């Protein structure tokens, strides 16, 4: 966790988050983002329970996953 990690997360969330929000609208975007963040955190704990993790990377990857699922479905 560091300044570069934070900067990349913020930039990714700004770009990808805005795109997903336009697809879903505000309230549903919040639900998808929160579920992706919780799912990413849960998966991180399952994968390596003794490591401390921080940041929104799991939620951002979840948004990318939503975009892939949306594209495949369309």
CSV table of C-alpha atoms in Angstrom, one decimal:
chain,number,residue,atom,x,y,z
A,1,UNK,CA,0.0,0.0,0.0
A,2,UNK,CA,1.5,3.3,-1.0
A,3,UNK,CA,1.0,6.6,-2.8
A,4,UNK,CA,1.4,5.0,-6.2
A,5,UNK,CA,-1.2,2.3,-5.4
A,6,UNK,CA,-3.6,4.9,-4.2
A,7,UNK,CA,-3.1,7.0,-7.3
A,8,UNK,CA,-3.7,4.1,-9.7
A,9,UNK,CA,-6.8,3.1,-7.7
A,10,UNK,CA,-8.2,6.6,-7.8
A,11,UNK,CA,-7.5,7.0,-11.5
A,12,UNK,CA,-9.0,3.5,-12.3
A,13,UNK,CA,-12.1,4.3,-10.2
A,14,UNK,CA,-12.5,7.6,-11.9
A,15,UNK,CA,-12.4,6.1,-15.4
A,16,UNK,CA,-14.1,2.7,-14.9
A,17,UNK,CA,-16.5,3.8,-12.2
A,18,UNK,CA,-17.8,6.6,-14.4
A,19,UNK,CA,-18.4,4.2,-17.3
A,20,UNK,CA,-20.2,1.6,-15.1
A,21,UNK,CA,-22.2,4.4,-13.5
A,22,UNK,CA,-23.4,5.5,-16.9
A,23,UNK,CA,-24.5,2.0,-17.7
A,24,UNK,CA,-26.3,1.3,-14.4
A,25,UNK,CA,-27.3,4.7,-13.0
A,26,UNK,CA,-26.2,5.9,-9.5
A,27,UNK,CA,-28.1,3.7,-7.0
A,28,UNK,CA,-27.4,0.4,-8.8
A,29,UNK,CA,-23.8,1.4,-9.4
A,30,UNK,CA,-23.4,1.8,-5.6
A,31,UNK,CA,-24.8,-1.6,-5.0
A,32,UNK,CA,-22.5,-3.2,-7.6
A,33,UNK,CA,-19.4,-1.4,-6.2
A,34,UNK,CA,-20.2,-2.3,-2.6
A,35,UNK,CA,-20.8,-6.0,-3.5
A,36,UNK,CA,-17.6,-6.1,-5.5
A,37,UNK,CA,-15.7,-4.6,-2.7
A,38,UNK,CA,-17.1,-6.9,-0.1
A,39,UNK,CA,-16.5,-9.9,-2.5
A,40,UNK,CA,-13.0,-8.9,-3.2
A,41,UNK,CA,-12.2,-8.5,0.5
A,42,UNK,CA,-13.8,-11.8,1.3
A,43,UNK,CA,-11.8,-13.5,-1.4
A,44,UNK,CA,-8.6,-11.9,-0.2
A,45,UNK,CA,-9.2,-13.2,3.3
A,46,UNK,CA,-10.0,-16.7,2.0
A,47,UNK,CA,-6.9,-16.7,-0.3
A,48,UNK,CA,-4.4,-15.5,2.4
A,49,UNK,CA,-6.0,-15.0,5.9
A,50,UNK,CA,-2.8,-13.8,7.6
A,51,UNK,CA,-2.1,-10.9,5.2
A,52,UNK,CA,-3.5,-7.4,5.8
A,53,UNK,CA,-4.9,-5.8,2.7
A,54,UNK,CA,-6.1,-2.3,2.1
A,55,UNK,CA,-7.5,-0.3,-0.8
A,56,UNK,CA,-10.3,-0.5,-3.3
A,57,UNK,CA,-8.5,-2.8,-5.8
A,58,UNK,CA,-11.0,-5.7,-5.3
A,59,UNK,CA,-13.9,-3.4,-5.9
A,60,UNK,CA,-12.3,-1.9,-9.0
A,61,UNK,CA,-11.5,-5.4,-10.4
A,62,UNK,CA,-15.2,-6.2,-9.7
A,63,UNK,CA,-16.2,-3.3,-11.9
A,64,UNK,CA,-14.0,-4.6,-14.6
A,65,UNK,CA,-15.6,-8.0,-14.2
A,66,UNK,CA,-19.0,-6.3,-14.5
A,67,UNK,CA,-18.0,-4.7,-17.8
A,68,UNK,CA,-16.8,-8.1,-19.1
A,69,UNK,CA,-20.0,-9.8,-18.1
A,70,UNK,CA,-22.0,-7.0,-19.6
A,71,UNK,CA,-20.1,-7.2,-22.9
A,72,UNK,CA,-20.4,-11.0,-23.1
A,73,UNK,CA,-24.2,-10.9,-22.3
A,74,UNK,CA,-24.9,-8.1,-24.9
